[in-house]
Amino acid sequence: MQRLLPLLLLIFLVQSCIPIRIAPSIEDYKVTRGKKFKRSLSKRQMFIFENPKDEHHFYDYVNTKYQLGHTNVYDDVPFEVDGTQYFFAWYEIEIQDKALNLGPSLFNAFMNELLDSDDDSYISGPDVILNGNWYIAVEVYSDTEKDCLQDSSLSKEQVLNYLRALKKEYLSTHNYNEVVFKN
């Protein structure tokens, strides 16, 4: 039993990855302060959802849908809800899962100790495993309101309905030229 316990412990450590940082999992969408989600964002309330598509697809979608001609695609994108003009700005954010991979380094140290050698690498592998998760964060404002997603905003529900429809259309559309003909 005394020899079995260190062996089981060694097998457990070799197979283990210790998570250092875990990216948030968002099922549908989340409305939260931007700075709370990622420090580089503004303090305004943001509509945030996971982006399963490749990087820059949302840029292409917004540019095509609103026919912007590659100008002001990230900021001041105009849209109308019930005859009222609003603007949105969006951010493509990457938050990485980070895990410490103990397996290769522990195995190499164990084998070096066992064989009484130095600097031999029997198994190679990254010490830190990174896995990127992409999100789209959208903030909405108008000429009369600085933050249309705040709880006290009069237009919050209409804007949320618009953003839900926008997200659904973006995720279901593969050829972004289709959205021009829908409008």
PDB file of C-alpha atoms in Angstrom:
ATOM      1  CA  MET A   1       0.000   0.000   0.000  1.00  0.00           C
ATOM      2  CA  GLN A   2       2.875   2.380   0.758  1.00  0.00           C
ATOM      3  CA  ARG A   3       4.274   1.911  -2.748  1.00  0.00           C
ATOM      4  CA  LEU A   4       0.873   2.194  -4.395  1.00  0.00           C
ATOM      5  CA  LEU A   5       0.046   5.629  -2.969  1.00  0.00           C
ATOM      6  CA  PRO A   6       3.079   7.454  -4.477  1.00  0.00           C
ATOM      7  CA  LEU A   7       2.441   5.719  -7.799  1.00  0.00           C
ATOM      8  CA  LEU A   8      -1.209   6.827  -7.816  1.00  0.00           C
ATOM      9  CA  LEU A   9      -0.169  10.341  -6.833  1.00  0.00           C
ATOM     10  CA  LEU A  10       2.381  10.416  -9.655  1.00  0.00           C
ATOM     11  CA  ILE A  11      -0.189   9.216 -12.200  1.00  0.00           C
ATOM     12  CA  PHE A  12      -2.649  11.861 -10.992  1.00  0.00           C
ATOM     13  CA  LEU A  13      -0.082  14.658 -11.277  1.00  0.00           C
ATOM     14  CA  VAL A  14       1.136  13.543 -14.701  1.00  0.00           C
ATOM     15  CA  GLN A  15      -2.422  13.566 -16.037  1.00  0.00           C
ATOM     16  CA  SER A  16      -3.393  16.863 -14.438  1.00  0.00           C
ATOM     17  CA  CYS A  17      -3.731  20.339 -15.812  1.00  0.00           C
ATOM     18  CA  ILE A  18      -4.374  23.022 -13.239  1.00  0.00           C
ATOM     19  CA  PRO A  19      -6.683  25.770 -14.536  1.00  0.00           C
ATOM     20  CA  ILE A  20      -5.282  29.220 -13.840  1.00  0.00           C
ATOM     21  CA  ARG A  21      -7.965  31.246 -15.619  1.00  0.00           C
ATOM     22  CA  ILE A  22     -11.319  30.104 -16.984  1.00  0.00           C
ATOM     23  CA  ALA A  23     -13.160  32.251 -19.537  1.00  0.00           C
ATOM     24  CA  PRO A  24     -16.821  32.962 -18.787  1.00  0.00           C
ATOM     25  CA  SER A  25     -19.436  30.788 -20.422  1.00  0.00           C
ATOM     26  CA  ILE A  26     -22.411  32.743 -21.771  1.00  0.00           C
ATOM     27  CA  GLU A  27     -25.356  30.687 -22.991  1.00  0.00           C
ATOM     28  CA  ASP A  28     -27.360  33.312 -24.873  1.00  0.00           C
ATOM     29  CA  TYR A  29     -26.241  36.808 -23.954  1.00  0.00           C
ATOM     30  CA  LYS A  30     -25.355  38.870 -20.917  1.00  0.00           C
ATOM     31  CA  VAL A  31     -25.917  42.543 -20.118  1.00  0.00           C
ATOM     32  CA  THR A  32     -23.223  43.773 -17.755  1.00  0.00           C
ATOM     33  CA  ARG A  33     -20.829  46.652 -17.202  1.00  0.00           C
ATOM     34  CA  GLY A  34     -18.081  46.434 -19.793  1.00  0.00           C
ATOM     35  CA  LYS A  35     -15.280  47.084 -17.312  1.00  0.00           C
ATOM     36  CA  LYS A  36     -16.562  44.233 -15.130  1.00  0.00           C
ATOM     37  CA  PHE A  37     -16.316  41.799 -18.050  1.00  0.00           C
ATOM     38  CA  LYS A  38     -12.926  42.976 -19.375  1.00  0.00           C
ATOM     39  CA  ARG A  39     -10.865  45.835 -17.968  1.00  0.00           C
ATOM     40  CA  SER A  40     -10.123  47.370 -21.353  1.00  0.00           C
ATOM     41  CA  LEU A  41     -13.829  48.057 -22.048  1.00  0.00           C
ATOM     42  CA  SER A  42     -15.744  51.184 -21.065  1.00  0.00           C
ATOM     43  CA  LYS A  43     -17.881  51.509 -17.930  1.00  0.00           C
ATOM     44  CA  ARG A  44     -21.135  51.471 -19.914  1.00  0.00           C
ATOM     45  CA  GLN A  45     -23.561  48.558 -19.890  1.00  0.00           C
ATOM     46  CA  MET A  46     -22.836  46.117 -22.710  1.00  0.00           C
ATOM     47  CA  PHE A  47     -24.714  43.388 -24.538  1.00  0.00           C
ATOM     48  CA  ILE A  48     -22.199  40.516 -24.618  1.00  0.00           C
ATOM     49  CA  PHE A  49     -22.419  37.160 -26.383  1.00  0.00           C
ATOM     50  CA  GLU A  50     -20.030  34.385 -27.368  1.00  0.00           C
ATOM     51  CA  ASN A  51     -18.803  34.481 -30.948  1.00  0.00           C
ATOM     52  CA  PRO A  52     -18.415  30.950 -32.361  1.00  0.00           C
ATOM     53  CA  LYS A  53     -17.372  32.321 -35.762  1.00  0.00           C
ATOM     54  CA  ASP A  54     -13.861  33.274 -36.806  1.00  0.00           C
ATOM     55  CA  GLU A  55     -12.295  36.604 -36.031  1.00  0.00           C
ATOM     56  CA  HIS A  56     -13.496  39.588 -38.138  1.00  0.00           C
ATOM     57  CA  HIS A  57     -16.769  37.917 -39.214  1.00  0.00           C
ATOM     58  CA  PHE A  58     -18.797  40.363 -37.135  1.00  0.00           C
ATOM     59  CA  TYR A  59     -16.929  43.233 -38.813  1.00  0.00           C
ATOM     60  CA  ASP A  60     -17.943  41.878 -42.222  1.00  0.00           C
ATOM     61  CA  TYR A  61     -21.520  41.375 -41.034  1.00  0.00           C
ATOM     62  CA  VAL A  62     -21.885  44.935 -39.657  1.00  0.00           C
ATOM     63  CA  ASN A  63     -20.148  46.467 -42.670  1.00  0.00           C
ATOM     64  CA  THR A  64     -22.432  44.610 -45.088  1.00  0.00           C
ATOM     65  CA  LYS A  65     -25.716  44.938 -43.162  1.00  0.00           C
ATOM     66  CA  TYR A  66     -25.440  48.674 -42.573  1.00  0.00           C
ATOM     67  CA  GLN A  67     -23.642  49.325 -45.907  1.00  0.00           C
ATOM     68  CA  LEU A  68     -20.845  51.293 -44.232  1.00  0.00           C
ATOM     69  CA  GLY A  69     -18.186  50.930 -46.935  1.00  0.00           C
ATOM     70  CA  HIS A  70     -15.489  50.124 -44.342  1.00  0.00           C
ATOM     71  CA  THR A  71     -15.894  53.489 -42.547  1.00  0.00           C
ATOM     72  CA  ASN A  72     -16.974  53.760 -38.898  1.00  0.00           C
ATOM     73  CA  VAL A  73     -17.646  50.040 -38.683  1.00  0.00           C
ATOM     74  CA  TYR A  74     -16.579  49.837 -35.019  1.00  0.00           C
ATOM     75  CA  ASP A  75     -18.121  53.089 -33.703  1.00  0.00           C
ATOM     76  CA  ASP A  76     -21.274  55.116 -34.243  1.00  0.00           C
ATOM     77  CA  VAL A  77     -23.104  52.501 -36.312  1.00  0.00           C
ATOM     78  CA  PRO A  78     -26.596  53.995 -36.768  1.00  0.00           C
ATOM     79  CA  PHE A  79     -29.821  52.027 -36.442  1.00  0.00           C
ATOM     80  CA  GLU A  80     -33.475  52.862 -35.839  1.00  0.00           C
ATOM     81  CA  VAL A  81     -36.003  51.361 -33.437  1.00  0.00           C
ATOM     82  CA  ASP A  82     -39.591  52.657 -33.497  1.00  0.00           C
ATOM     83  CA  GLY A  83     -38.529  55.806 -35.353  1.00  0.00           C
ATOM     84  CA  THR A  84     -35.799  56.707 -32.846  1.00  0.00           C
ATOM     85  CA  GLN A  85     -32.178  56.905 -33.976  1.00  0.00           C
ATOM     86  CA  TYR A  86     -29.597  54.985 -31.924  1.00  0.00           C
ATOM     87  CA  PHE A  87     -25.921  54.220 -32.377  1.00  0.00           C
ATOM     88  CA  PHE A  88     -23.861  51.252 -31.323  1.00  0.00           C
ATOM     89  CA  ALA A  89     -20.192  50.535 -30.911  1.00  0.00           C
ATOM     90  CA  TRP A  90     -18.894  46.998 -30.676  1.00  0.00           C
ATOM     91  CA  TYR A  91     -15.750  45.240 -29.556  1.00  0.00           C
ATOM     92  CA  GLU A  92     -14.359  41.831 -30.434  1.00  0.00           C
ATOM     93  CA  ILE A  93     -12.798  40.421 -27.269  1.00  0.00           C
ATOM     94  CA  GLU A  94     -10.650  37.376 -26.649  1.00  0.00           C
ATOM     95  CA  ILE A  95     -10.469  35.867 -23.182  1.00  0.00           C
ATOM     96  CA  GLN A  96      -8.217  32.851 -22.944  1.00  0.00           C
ATOM     97  CA  ASP A  97      -8.592  29.776 -20.802  1.00  0.00           C
ATOM     98  CA  LYS A  98      -5.219  29.195 -19.199  1.00  0.00           C
ATOM     99  CA  ALA A  99      -4.099  25.891 -17.650  1.00  0.00           C
ATOM    100  CA  LEU A 100      -0.784  24.874 -16.150  1.00  0.00           C
ATOM    101  CA  ASN A 101       0.360  21.585 -17.687  1.00  0.00           C
ATOM    102  CA  LEU A 102       2.309  19.707 -15.023  1.00  0.00           C
ATOM    103  CA  GLY A 103       2.574  16.398 -16.848  1.00  0.00           C
ATOM    104  CA  PRO A 104       5.646  16.786 -19.074  1.00  0.00           C
ATOM    105  CA  SER A 105       7.798  18.696 -16.589  1.00  0.00           C
ATOM    106  CA  LEU A 106       7.021  16.329 -13.693  1.00  0.00           C
ATOM    107  CA  PHE A 107       7.650  13.272 -15.843  1.00  0.00           C
ATOM    108  CA  ASN A 108      10.972  14.677 -17.072  1.00  0.00           C
ATOM    109  CA  ALA A 109      12.057  15.535 -13.515  1.00  0.00           C
ATOM    110  CA  PHE A 110      11.047  12.069 -12.307  1.00  0.00           C
ATOM    111  CA  MET A 111      12.948  10.331 -15.128  1.00  0.00           C
ATOM    112  CA  ASN A 112      16.037  12.523 -14.628  1.00  0.00           C
ATOM    113  CA  GLU A 113      16.036  11.663 -10.923  1.00  0.00           C
ATOM    114  CA  LEU A 114      15.448   7.986 -11.624  1.00  0.00           C
ATOM    115  CA  LEU A 115      18.219   7.752 -14.235  1.00  0.00           C
ATOM    116  CA  ASP A 116      20.512  10.178 -12.380  1.00  0.00           C
ATOM    117  CA  SER A 117      20.910  12.467 -15.392  1.00  0.00           C
ATOM    118  CA  ASP A 118      20.471  16.183 -16.041  1.00  0.00           C
ATOM    119  CA  ASP A 119      18.680  18.192 -18.704  1.00  0.00           C
ATOM    120  CA  ASP A 120      17.176  15.245 -20.565  1.00  0.00           C
ATOM    121  CA  SER A 121      13.730  15.878 -21.988  1.00  0.00           C
ATOM    122  CA  TYR A 122      11.721  12.682 -22.460  1.00  0.00           C
ATOM    123  CA  ILE A 123       8.363  14.301 -23.125  1.00  0.00           C
ATOM    124  CA  SER A 124       7.921  17.738 -24.617  1.00  0.00           C
ATOM    125  CA  GLY A 125       4.842  19.832 -24.254  1.00  0.00           C
ATOM    126  CA  PRO A 126       3.770  23.337 -23.391  1.00  0.00           C
ATOM    127  CA  ASP A 127       3.978  24.350 -19.742  1.00  0.00           C
ATOM    128  CA  VAL A 128       0.918  26.557 -20.154  1.00  0.00           C
ATOM    129  CA  ILE A 129      -2.022  25.564 -22.347  1.00  0.00           C
ATOM    130  CA  LEU A 130      -4.018  28.465 -23.822  1.00  0.00           C
ATOM    131  CA  ASN A 131      -7.437  28.202 -25.422  1.00  0.00           C
ATOM    132  CA  GLY A 132      -9.033  31.347 -26.879  1.00  0.00           C
ATOM    133  CA  ASN A 133     -12.690  32.247 -26.421  1.00  0.00           C
ATOM    134  CA  TRP A 134     -14.141  35.094 -28.485  1.00  0.00           C
ATOM    135  CA  TYR A 135     -16.930  37.446 -27.453  1.00  0.00           C
ATOM    136  CA  ILE A 136     -18.752  40.374 -29.036  1.00  0.00           C
ATOM    137  CA  ALA A 137     -19.588  43.297 -26.726  1.00  0.00           C
ATOM    138  CA  VAL A 138     -22.038  45.945 -27.956  1.00  0.00           C
ATOM    139  CA  GLU A 139     -22.765  49.289 -26.296  1.00  0.00           C
ATOM    140  CA  VAL A 140     -25.742  51.400 -27.394  1.00  0.00           C
ATOM    141  CA  TYR A 141     -26.267  55.141 -27.040  1.00  0.00           C
ATOM    142  CA  SER A 142     -28.365  57.876 -28.593  1.00  0.00           C
ATOM    143  CA  ASP A 143     -28.451  61.648 -28.792  1.00  0.00           C
ATOM    144  CA  THR A 144     -30.586  61.768 -25.632  1.00  0.00           C
ATOM    145  CA  GLU A 145     -29.121  58.877 -23.601  1.00  0.00           C
ATOM    146  CA  LYS A 146     -25.455  58.065 -23.007  1.00  0.00           C
ATOM    147  CA  ASP A 147     -26.177  54.425 -22.120  1.00  0.00           C
ATOM    148  CA  CYS A 148     -29.336  52.827 -23.521  1.00  0.00           C
ATOM    149  CA  LEU A 149     -28.716  49.508 -21.731  1.00  0.00           C
ATOM    150  CA  GLN A 150     -28.767  50.939 -18.196  1.00  0.00           C
ATOM    151  CA  ASP A 151     -31.602  49.739 -15.985  1.00  0.00           C
ATOM    152  CA  SER A 152     -32.930  53.306 -15.734  1.00  0.00           C
ATOM    153  CA  SER A 153     -32.968  53.792 -19.522  1.00  0.00           C
ATOM    154  CA  LEU A 154     -36.398  54.316 -21.074  1.00  0.00           C
ATOM    155  CA  SER A 155     -35.444  52.523 -24.276  1.00  0.00           C
ATOM    156  CA  LYS A 156     -33.722  49.496 -22.729  1.00  0.00           C
ATOM    157  CA  GLU A 157     -36.346  46.903 -23.724  1.00  0.00           C
ATOM    158  CA  GLN A 158     -36.652  48.087 -27.340  1.00  0.00           C
ATOM    159  CA  VAL A 159     -32.866  48.178 -27.719  1.00  0.00           C
ATOM    160  CA  LEU A 160     -32.485  44.726 -26.124  1.00  0.00           C
ATOM    161  CA  ASN A 161     -35.060  43.282 -28.525  1.00  0.00           C
ATOM    162  CA  TYR A 162     -33.140  44.796 -31.444  1.00  0.00           C
ATOM    163  CA  LEU A 163     -29.806  43.432 -30.185  1.00  0.00           C
ATOM    164  CA  ARG A 164     -31.281  39.947 -29.651  1.00  0.00           C
ATOM    165  CA  ALA A 165     -32.547  39.953 -33.242  1.00  0.00           C
ATOM    166  CA  LEU A 166     -29.181  41.268 -34.481  1.00  0.00           C
ATOM    167  CA  LYS A 167     -27.311  38.487 -32.656  1.00  0.00           C
ATOM    168  CA  LYS A 168     -29.700  35.828 -33.963  1.00  0.00           C
ATOM    169  CA  GLU A 169     -29.369  37.099 -37.538  1.00  0.00           C
ATOM    170  CA  TYR A 170     -25.558  37.267 -37.295  1.00  0.00           C
ATOM    171  CA  LEU A 171     -25.229  33.729 -35.953  1.00  0.00           C
ATOM    172  CA  SER A 172     -27.663  32.246 -38.490  1.00  0.00           C
ATOM    173  CA  THR A 173     -26.284  34.047 -41.569  1.00  0.00           C
ATOM    174  CA  HIS A 174     -23.320  32.681 -43.488  1.00  0.00           C
ATOM    175  CA  ASN A 175     -23.428  34.862 -46.584  1.00  0.00           C
ATOM    176  CA  TYR A 176     -23.636  38.410 -45.249  1.00  0.00           C
ATOM    177  CA  ASN A 177     -24.914  39.789 -48.554  1.00  0.00           C
ATOM    178  CA  GLU A 178     -28.231  38.082 -47.688  1.00  0.00           C
ATOM    179  CA  VAL A 179     -28.880  40.639 -44.932  1.00  0.00           C
ATOM    180  CA  VAL A 180     -28.883  43.498 -47.453  1.00  0.00           C
ATOM    181  CA  PHE A 181     -31.835  41.927 -49.252  1.00  0.00           C
ATOM    182  CA  LYS A 182     -33.749  41.248 -46.000  1.00  0.00           C
ATOM    183  CA  ASN A 183     -33.912  44.940 -45.084  1.00  0.00           C
TER     184      ASN A 183
END
